[in-house]
C-alpha positions in Angstrom: -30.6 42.8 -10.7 -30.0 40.3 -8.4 -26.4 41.4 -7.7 -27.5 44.5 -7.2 -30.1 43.8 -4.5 -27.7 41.3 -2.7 -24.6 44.4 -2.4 -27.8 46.6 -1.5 -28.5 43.9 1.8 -25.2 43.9 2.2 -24.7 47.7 2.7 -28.0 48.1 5.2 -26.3 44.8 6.9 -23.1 46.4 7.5 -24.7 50.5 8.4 -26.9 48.4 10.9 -23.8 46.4 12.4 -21.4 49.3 12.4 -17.6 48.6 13.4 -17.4 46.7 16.8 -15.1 47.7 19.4 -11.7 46.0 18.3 -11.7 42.9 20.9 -15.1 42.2 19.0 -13.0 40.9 15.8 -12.6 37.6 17.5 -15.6 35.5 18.7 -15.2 33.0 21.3 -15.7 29.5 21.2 -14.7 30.0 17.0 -11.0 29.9 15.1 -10.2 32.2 12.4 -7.4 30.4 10.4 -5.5 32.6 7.7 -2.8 31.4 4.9 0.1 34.2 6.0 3.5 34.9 3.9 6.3 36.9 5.8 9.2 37.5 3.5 12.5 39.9 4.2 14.6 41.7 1.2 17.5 43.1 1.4 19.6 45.4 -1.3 21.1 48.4 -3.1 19.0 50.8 -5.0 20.6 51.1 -8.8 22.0 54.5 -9.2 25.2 55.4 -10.5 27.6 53.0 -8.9 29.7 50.5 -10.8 28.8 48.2 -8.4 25.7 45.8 -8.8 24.4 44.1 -5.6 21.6 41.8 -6.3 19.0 40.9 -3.3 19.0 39.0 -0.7 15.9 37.7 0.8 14.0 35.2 2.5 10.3 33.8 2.9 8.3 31.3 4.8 4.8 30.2 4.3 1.9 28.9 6.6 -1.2 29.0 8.7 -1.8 31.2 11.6 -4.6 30.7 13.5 -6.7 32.9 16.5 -8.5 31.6 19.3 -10.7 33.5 21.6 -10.1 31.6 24.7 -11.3 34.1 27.5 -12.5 38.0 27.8 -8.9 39.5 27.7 -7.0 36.0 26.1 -6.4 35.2 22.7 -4.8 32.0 21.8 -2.3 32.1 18.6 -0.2 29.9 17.0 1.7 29.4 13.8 2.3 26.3 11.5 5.0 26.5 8.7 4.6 24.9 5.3 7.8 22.9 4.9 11.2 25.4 5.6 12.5 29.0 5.1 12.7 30.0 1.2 16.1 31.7 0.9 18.1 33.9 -1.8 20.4 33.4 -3.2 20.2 29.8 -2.3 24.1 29.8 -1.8 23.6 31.5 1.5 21.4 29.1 3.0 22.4 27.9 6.2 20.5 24.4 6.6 20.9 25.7 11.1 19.4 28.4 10.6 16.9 27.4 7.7 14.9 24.6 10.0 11.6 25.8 11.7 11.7 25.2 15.5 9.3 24.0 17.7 9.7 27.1 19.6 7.6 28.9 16.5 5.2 26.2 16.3 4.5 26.8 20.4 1.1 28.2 20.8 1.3 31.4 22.2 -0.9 34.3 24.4 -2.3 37.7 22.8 -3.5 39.5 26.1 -6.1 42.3 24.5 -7.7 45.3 25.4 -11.2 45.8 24.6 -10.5 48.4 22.6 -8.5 46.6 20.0 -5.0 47.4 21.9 -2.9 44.7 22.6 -1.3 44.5 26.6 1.1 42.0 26.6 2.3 39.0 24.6 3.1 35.7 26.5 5.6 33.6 25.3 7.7 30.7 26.7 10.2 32.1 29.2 13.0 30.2 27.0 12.0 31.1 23.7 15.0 32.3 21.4 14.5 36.2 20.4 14.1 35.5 16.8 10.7 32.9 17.2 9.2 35.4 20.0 9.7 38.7 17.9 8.2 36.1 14.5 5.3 36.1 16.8 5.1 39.6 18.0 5.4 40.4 14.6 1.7 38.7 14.2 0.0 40.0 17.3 0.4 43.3 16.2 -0.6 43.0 12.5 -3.6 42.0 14.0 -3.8 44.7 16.7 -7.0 47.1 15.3 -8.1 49.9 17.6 -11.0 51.3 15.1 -14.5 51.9 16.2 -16.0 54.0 13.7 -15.0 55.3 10.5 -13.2 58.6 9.6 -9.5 59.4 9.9 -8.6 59.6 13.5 -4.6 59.8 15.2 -3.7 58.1 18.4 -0.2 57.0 20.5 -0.1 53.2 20.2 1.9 50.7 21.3 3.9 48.4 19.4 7.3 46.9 18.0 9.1 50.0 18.6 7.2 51.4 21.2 5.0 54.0 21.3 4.4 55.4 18.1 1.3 58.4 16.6 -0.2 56.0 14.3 -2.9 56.9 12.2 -6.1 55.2 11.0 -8.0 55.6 7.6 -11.3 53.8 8.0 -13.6 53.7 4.8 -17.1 52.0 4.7 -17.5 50.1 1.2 -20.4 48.5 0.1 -19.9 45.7 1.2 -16.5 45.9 3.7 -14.8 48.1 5.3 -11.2 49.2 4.3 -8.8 50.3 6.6 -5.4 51.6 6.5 -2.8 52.3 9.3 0.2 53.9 9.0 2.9 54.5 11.9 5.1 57.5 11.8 8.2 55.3 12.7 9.7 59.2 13.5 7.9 59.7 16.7 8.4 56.4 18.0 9.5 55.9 22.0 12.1 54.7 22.5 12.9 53.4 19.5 12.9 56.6 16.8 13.3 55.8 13.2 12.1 52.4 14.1 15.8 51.6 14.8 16.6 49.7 17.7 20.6 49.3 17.6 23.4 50.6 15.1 27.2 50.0 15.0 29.5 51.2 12.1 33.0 50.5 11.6 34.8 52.9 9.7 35.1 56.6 10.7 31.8 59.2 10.7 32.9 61.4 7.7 31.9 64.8 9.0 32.3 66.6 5.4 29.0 64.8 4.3 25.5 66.3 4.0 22.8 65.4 6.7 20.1 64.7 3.8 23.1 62.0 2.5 23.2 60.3 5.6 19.6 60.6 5.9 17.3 57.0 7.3 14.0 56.8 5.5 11.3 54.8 7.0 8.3 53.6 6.6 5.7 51.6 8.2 1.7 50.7 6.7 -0.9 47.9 7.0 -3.8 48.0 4.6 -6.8 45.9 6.1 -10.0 44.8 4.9 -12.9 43.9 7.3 -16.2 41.9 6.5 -19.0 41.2 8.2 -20.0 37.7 9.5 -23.9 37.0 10.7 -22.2 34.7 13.0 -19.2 36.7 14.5 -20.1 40.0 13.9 -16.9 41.4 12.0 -13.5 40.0 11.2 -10.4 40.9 9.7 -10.4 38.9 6.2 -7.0 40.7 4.7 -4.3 42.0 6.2 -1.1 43.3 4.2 2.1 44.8 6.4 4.7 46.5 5.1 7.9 48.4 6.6 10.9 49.8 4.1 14.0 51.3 5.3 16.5 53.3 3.2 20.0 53.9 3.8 21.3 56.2 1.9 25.0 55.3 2.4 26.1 51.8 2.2 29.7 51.4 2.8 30.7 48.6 0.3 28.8 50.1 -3.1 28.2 53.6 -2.4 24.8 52.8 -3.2 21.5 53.3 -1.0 20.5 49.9 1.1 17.2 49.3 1.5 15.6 46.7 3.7 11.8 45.8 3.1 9.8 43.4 5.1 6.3 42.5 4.5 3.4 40.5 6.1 0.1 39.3 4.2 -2.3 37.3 5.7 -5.6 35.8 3.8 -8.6 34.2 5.9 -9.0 30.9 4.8 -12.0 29.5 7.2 -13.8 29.5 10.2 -13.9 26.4 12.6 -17.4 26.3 15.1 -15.9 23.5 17.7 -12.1 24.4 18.6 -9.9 21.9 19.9 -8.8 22.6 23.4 -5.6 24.2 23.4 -2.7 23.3 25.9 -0.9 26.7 27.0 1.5 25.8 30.2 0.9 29.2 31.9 4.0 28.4 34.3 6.3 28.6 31.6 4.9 31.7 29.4 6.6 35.1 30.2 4.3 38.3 29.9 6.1 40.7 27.2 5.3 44.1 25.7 5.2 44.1 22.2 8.8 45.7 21.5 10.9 43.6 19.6 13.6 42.2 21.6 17.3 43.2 20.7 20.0 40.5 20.7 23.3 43.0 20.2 25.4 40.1 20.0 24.4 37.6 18.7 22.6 39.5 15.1 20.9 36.1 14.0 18.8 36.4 17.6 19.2 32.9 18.7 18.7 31.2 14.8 22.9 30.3 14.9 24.1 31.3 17.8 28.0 31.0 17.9 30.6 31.5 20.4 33.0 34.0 21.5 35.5 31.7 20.3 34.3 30.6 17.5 34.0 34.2 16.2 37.6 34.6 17.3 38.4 31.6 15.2 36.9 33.1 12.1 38.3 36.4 12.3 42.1 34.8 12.6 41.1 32.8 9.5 40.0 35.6 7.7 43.0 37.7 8.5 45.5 34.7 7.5 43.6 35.0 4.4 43.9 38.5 3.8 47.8 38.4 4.1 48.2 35.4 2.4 
C-alpha cells in the first residue's frame, strides 16, 4: 500500500514538473558525477568462411563529471580508473595504453538552451584521439527533448548534421527516452564514415547489396526527477555498429561496435572551483576530427621514416 501511494506521488510529481527545456538537465552551482564505460570491438561475423577471426577490443573505465558553471557553459571532465583494458592482451601497446593528461584536462560544453550543443572547447594542443574521447561525451549527453511524443529534427553531432529522432515515454516514475540517428542522412559525413582507403582493386562483378555498409547509431536514456534540480539524466547507454560486408583477409563480414554507458553515481551541493585557461581552449564543433595519416590520432604517432623502415622490414621478410 505504501509503495503504491509513494509511485502514485511520484507520477503527480513528475505530470506537475513536466520535461524542462534540455539546458535545464544541469543545475548550477551542483555536480552530477557518473561511473562511465566506453569500450570498442572489433571482428568477423561467423558465416561460412574457413577462416576464424576472434575480437579485438578495448575498454576503459571512470568518472565523468558535469558542472554548470554559467548560462551557456558547462564544465566536463573525465578521470580514468587505472589504464586501457585491451584484447587480446598481446596487442597491447604499453604507448598507447597510458591515459594522458590531455584526457584528464577539464574541458568546455558550450549549450543551447534547448538541449543542443554549440561548440566544444578543448585545448588548442590536444591530440585528436583525447579531444574526439571527449566529444564523444558531450554529445551522449546532448538531449533536445521538451515534451513527450515521437518527434524528428536535423541535429548536430559527430558526423554532422544528421535527422535524428526522439522517442520520449512518461513512466511512472521516469521518463525513458530513446534517440536514434539515421547515420544515412548525415552531412557531410554519410554512413557515418569519415575517411576510406582500400588497397586492392574495386572488383566491378560484385553485387552492390555485397558491398553494402550497415550502420547504426542509438542512445537509450532514462530521466528522473530531482526536488532539488528539477530533472537529470540518471542513465545513458550509446551504441553505434558498423558492418562490412567484405573484409578482404577472411571473406567474412567486419563489424565494428562501440558503445558508451554512463550511471549517475551522486550529486555534490558545493563544487570546487574549476581552473579552465580560456587562452588555451579552442572552440570546436562536435565533428570528430580525422587524422588520415596518422590512424592511431595522435595515441603513437610515428614517423614517415619509421614507417618506411617497417615496410623494408616487412618486405625482407617476405622474400626471405
Amino acid at each position: 500500500m505504501a509503495s503504491s501511494r509513494l509511485n502514485y506521488l511520484l507520477f503527480i510529481y513528475i505530470s506537475h514538473l513536466g520535461l524542462s527545456e534540455g539546458f535545464n538537465l544541469f543545475q548550477p552551482n551542483r555536480v552530477y558525477v557518473y561511473n562511465f564505460t566506453g569500450s570498442v570491438q572489433v571482428g568477423a561475423r561467423e558465416g561460412n568462411s574457413e577462416h576464424n577471426v576472434n575480437p579485438t577490443w578495448w575498454r576503459i573505465t571512470g568518472l565523468f563529471q558535469l558542472q554548470r558553471i554559467d548560462s551557456t557553459t558547462l564544465a566536463a571532465w573525465i578521470t580514468p580508473h587505472g589504464e586501457v583494458n585491451i584484447f587480446p592482451p598481446k596487442h597491447a601497446d604499453p604507448k598507447r595504453m597510458w591515459m594522458s593528461d590531455e584526457l584528464r584536462a577539464p574541458f568546455k560544453i558550450i549549450i543551447a538552451n534547448n538541449g543542443a550543443i554549440n561548440y566544444v572547447a578543448v585545448n588548442a594542443k590536444e591530440k585528436a584521439w583525447t579531444s574526439n574521447f571527449k566529444r564523444a561525451f558531450a554529445s551522449t549527453f546532448q538531449l533536445q527533448v521538451e515534451k513527450s511524443g515521437l518527434f524528428t529534427m536535423n541535429e548536430g553531432g559527430l558526423h554532422g548534421f544528421c535527422s535524428t529522432s526522439y522517442l520520449v515515454t512518461n513512466r511512472t516514475t521516469h521518463w525513458q527516452v530513446r534517440k536514434t540517428i539515421d547515420l544515412n542522412s548525415c552531412s557531410p559525413h554519410g554512413k557515418g564514415i569519415h575517411h576510406w582507403r582500400i588497397n586492392v582493386p574495386n572488383v566491378p562483378c560484385l553485387e552492390n547489396t555485397e558491398r553494402k555498409v550497415v550502420v547504426s547509431n542509438e542512445g537509450f536514456y532514462e530521466l528522473k526527477p530531482n526536488k532539488n534540480s528539477g530533472v537529470f539524466v540518471a542513465k545513458a547507454n550509446v551504441k553505434g555498429v558498423t558492418l562490412v560486408n567484405i573484409f578482404e583477409s577472411t571473406g567474412s563480414a567486419q563489424y565494428i561496435n562501440s558503445e558508451l554507458e554512463v550511471n549517475f553515481v551522486k550529486e555534490r551541493m558545493h563544487p570546487k572551483s574549476i581552473s579552465l585557461d580560456v587562452d588555451k581552449l579552442l572552440l570546436t564543433s562536435l565533428e570528430y576530427v580525422n587524422h588520415n595519416k596518422d590512424p592511431t590520432a595522435g595515441r603513437n604517432t610515428a614517423t614517415d621514416d619509421h614507417q618506411i623502415r617497417q615496410v623494408v622490414h616487412l618486405l625482407n621478410f617476405l622474400t626471405d
